[in-house]
CSV table of C-alpha atoms in Angstrom, one decimal:
chain,number,residue,atom,x,y,z
A,1,MET,CA,0.0,0.0,0.0
A,2,LYS,CA,1.6,3.3,-1.1
A,3,LEU,CA,0.7,6.8,0.4
A,4,SER,CA,0.0,9.7,-1.8
A,5,GLY,CA,2.9,11.5,-3.3
A,6,GLU,CA,5.3,8.7,-2.5
A,7,ARG,CA,8.1,7.7,-4.9
A,8,THR,CA,9.9,4.6,-5.2
A,9,THR,CA,12.9,4.9,-7.4
A,10,ALA,CA,16.2,3.0,-7.9
A,11,ALA,CA,18.5,5.8,-7.1
A,12,PRO,CA,18.2,8.9,-4.9
A,13,THR,CA,15.6,11.3,-6.2
A,14,VAL,CA,17.1,14.9,-5.8
A,15,PRO,CA,16.9,18.1,-7.8
A,16,PRO,CA,19.7,18.2,-10.3
A,17,ALA,CA,21.5,21.0,-8.1
A,18,THR,CA,21.8,18.6,-5.2
A,19,ALA,CA,22.5,15.4,-6.9
A,20,GLY,CA,25.6,13.6,-5.2
A,21,SER,CA,24.8,15.3,-1.7
A,22,ASP,CA,23.6,13.8,1.2
A,23,ALA,CA,22.3,17.2,2.4
A,24,PRO,CA,18.7,18.0,1.2
A,25,ARG,CA,19.8,21.6,-0.2
A,26,GLY,CA,16.9,23.4,-1.9
A,27,GLY,CA,15.0,23.8,1.3
A,28,ASP,CA,12.0,21.7,1.7
A,29,THR,CA,12.3,19.4,-1.3
A,30,PRO,CA,11.6,15.7,-0.3
A,31,VAL,CA,14.6,13.4,-1.0
A,32,THR,CA,14.1,9.6,-1.7
A,33,HIS,CA,16.9,7.0,-1.2
A,34,PRO,CA,17.0,3.5,-2.0
A,35,VAL,CA,17.5,0.8,0.5
A,36,ARG,CA,19.1,-2.2,-1.4
A,37,ASN,CA,22.2,-3.0,0.5
A,38,ASP,CA,24.5,-2.1,3.4
A,39,GLU,CA,26.0,1.0,1.8
A,40,ASP,CA,22.5,2.4,1.1
A,41,LEU,CA,21.9,2.1,5.0
A,42,ILE,CA,24.9,4.2,5.5
A,43,THR,CA,23.8,6.7,3.0
A,44,VAL,CA,20.5,7.0,4.6
A,45,ARG,CA,21.9,7.6,8.1
A,46,HIS,CA,24.1,10.5,6.7
A,47,ALA,CA,21.2,12.0,4.7
A,48,VAL,CA,18.9,11.9,7.6
A,49,ARG,CA,21.8,13.4,9.8
A,50,ALA,CA,22.4,16.2,7.3
A,51,ALA,CA,18.4,16.9,7.1
A,52,THR,CA,18.2,17.3,11.0
A,53,VAL,CA,21.0,19.8,11.2
A,54,GLU,CA,19.3,21.8,8.3
A,55,VAL,CA,16.1,21.8,10.1
A,56,GLY,CA,17.6,23.0,13.3
A,57,PHE,CA,17.4,19.9,15.7
A,58,GLY,CA,19.7,19.8,18.6
A,59,LEU,CA,22.2,16.9,19.2
A,60,VAL,CA,19.9,14.8,21.2
A,61,ASP,CA,16.9,15.0,18.6
A,62,GLN,CA,19.4,14.5,15.7
A,63,THR,CA,20.4,11.2,17.5
A,64,ARG,CA,16.7,10.1,18.0
A,65,VAL,CA,15.8,10.8,14.4
A,66,VAL,CA,18.9,9.1,12.9
A,67,THR,CA,18.3,6.1,15.2
A,68,ALA,CA,14.7,5.6,14.1
A,69,ALA,CA,15.8,6.1,10.5
A,70,SER,CA,18.5,3.4,10.9
A,71,GLU,CA,16.1,0.9,12.5
A,72,LEU,CA,13.3,1.5,10.0
A,73,ALA,CA,15.8,1.4,6.9
A,74,ARG,CA,17.4,-1.8,8.1
A,75,ASN,CA,13.8,-3.4,8.7
A,76,ALA,CA,12.8,-2.5,5.1
A,77,TYR,CA,16.1,-4.0,3.8
A,78,ILE,CA,16.2,-7.1,6.2
A,79,HIS,CA,12.5,-8.0,6.3
A,80,GLY,CA,10.9,-6.3,3.3
A,81,GLY,CA,13.7,-7.2,0.8
A,82,GLY,CA,14.7,-3.6,0.3
A,83,GLY,CA,12.6,-0.4,-0.4
A,84,THR,CA,13.1,3.3,-0.2
A,85,VAL,CA,13.3,6.1,2.5
A,86,THR,CA,12.0,9.4,1.8
A,87,ILE,CA,12.9,12.4,3.8
A,88,GLU,CA,10.4,15.2,4.0
A,89,PHE,CA,10.3,18.5,5.8
A,90,PRO,CA,6.7,19.4,7.0
A,91,ARG,CA,5.9,22.6,8.9
A,92,GLN,CA,3.3,23.0,11.3
A,93,ALA,CA,2.2,25.8,13.8
A,94,GLY,CA,5.5,27.6,13.3
A,95,ARG,CA,7.7,24.7,13.7
A,96,ARG,CA,9.6,22.6,11.4
A,97,GLY,CA,10.0,18.8,11.3
A,98,ILE,CA,11.4,15.6,9.7
A,99,ARG,CA,9.1,13.0,8.2
A,100,LEU,CA,10.6,9.7,7.3
A,101,ILE,CA,8.5,7.6,4.8
A,102,VAL,CA,9.8,4.1,4.7
A,103,HIS,CA,8.5,1.6,2.0
A,104,ASP,CA,9.0,-1.8,1.1
A,105,ASP,CA,7.2,-4.3,-1.0
A,106,GLY,CA,7.9,-7.1,1.1
A,107,PRO,CA,5.7,-9.7,2.9
A,108,GLY,CA,4.1,-7.1,5.3
A,109,ILE,CA,3.8,-7.2,9.0
A,110,PRO,CA,1.3,-10.0,10.1
A,111,ASP,CA,0.5,-8.3,13.5
A,112,VAL,CA,1.5,-4.7,13.8
A,113,GLU,CA,0.5,-4.5,17.5
A,114,VAL,CA,2.8,-7.4,18.4
A,115,ALA,CA,5.7,-6.1,16.4
A,116,LEU,CA,5.5,-2.8,18.1
A,117,THR,CA,5.8,-4.5,21.5
A,118,ASP,CA,9.1,-4.3,23.4
A,119,GLY,CA,11.0,-7.5,23.2
A,120,PHE,CA,9.5,-8.8,20.0
A,121,THR,CA,12.1,-10.0,17.5
A,122,THR,CA,12.1,-11.9,14.2
A,123,GLY,CA,15.7,-12.8,14.6
A,124,ALA,CA,18.6,-12.3,16.8
A,125,GLY,CA,17.9,-8.6,17.6
A,126,LEU,CA,17.1,-7.0,21.0
A,127,GLY,CA,13.6,-6.4,20.2
A,128,HIS,CA,13.6,-2.7,20.3
A,129,GLY,CA,13.0,-2.3,16.7
A,130,LEU,CA,9.5,-0.8,15.6
A,131,GLY,CA,8.7,0.0,19.1
A,132,GLY,CA,11.8,1.7,19.8
A,133,ALA,CA,11.5,3.8,16.6
A,134,ARG,CA,7.9,4.8,17.5
A,135,ARG,CA,9.0,6.2,20.9
A,136,LEU,CA,11.9,8.2,19.3
A,137,MET,CA,9.4,10.0,16.9
A,138,HIS,CA,6.3,12.3,17.7
A,139,GLU,CA,4.1,10.8,15.1
A,140,PHE,CA,4.2,7.0,13.9
A,141,GLU,CA,2.0,5.2,11.4
A,142,VAL,CA,2.3,1.8,9.9
A,143,ARG,CA,0.4,0.7,6.9
A,144,THR,CA,1.0,-2.9,5.9
A,145,GLU,CA,-0.9,-5.6,4.0
A,146,ALA,CA,0.0,-9.1,3.6
A,147,GLY,CA,2.1,-9.7,0.4
A,148,LYS,CA,2.0,-6.1,-0.6
A,149,GLY,CA,4.6,-4.6,1.8
A,150,THR,CA,4.7,-2.0,4.6
A,151,THR,CA,5.0,1.8,4.4
A,152,ILE,CA,5.9,3.7,7.7
A,153,ARG,CA,5.5,7.5,8.3
A,154,ALA,CA,7.4,8.9,11.3
A,155,THR,CA,7.7,12.4,12.2
A,156,ARG,CA,9.6,14.5,14.8
A,157,TRP,CA,9.0,18.2,15.3
A,158,THR,CA,11.3,20.8,16.5
A,159,THR,CA,10.4,22.4,19.8
A,160,GLN,CA,9.6,26.2,19.8
């Protein structure tokens, strides 16, 4: 299930002036990164870090957002067979934010409530995955359908 406005591409989707850069220069233009291998996970982490700095997050909130992005991208890669991470720059009531839209075309999540529970793991992890990412962000939405993949929208706002 895809959300409106979502792009899924094989390479980062950025305006020509910002191609090759991890920073989302050009203001509030969304940037989409593929998640197909370990190197893509690193690229996503760097791009999200640069976006949090540009928006004006402090070090603690930068770390929160990057940690959530890393977990969600890794889940899309490992459990969803790869996907995309789109970084958006919403504004609301005089504040700015970072929205991560993580999409994969994998098998979907059979039971979202169970997957969000602390201690739940599908492998050798610590079980902090989705639930941990949800706690790090202000808004967190999971859309999933068996055999059709998962899309997660997670937003963190600056404080004013």
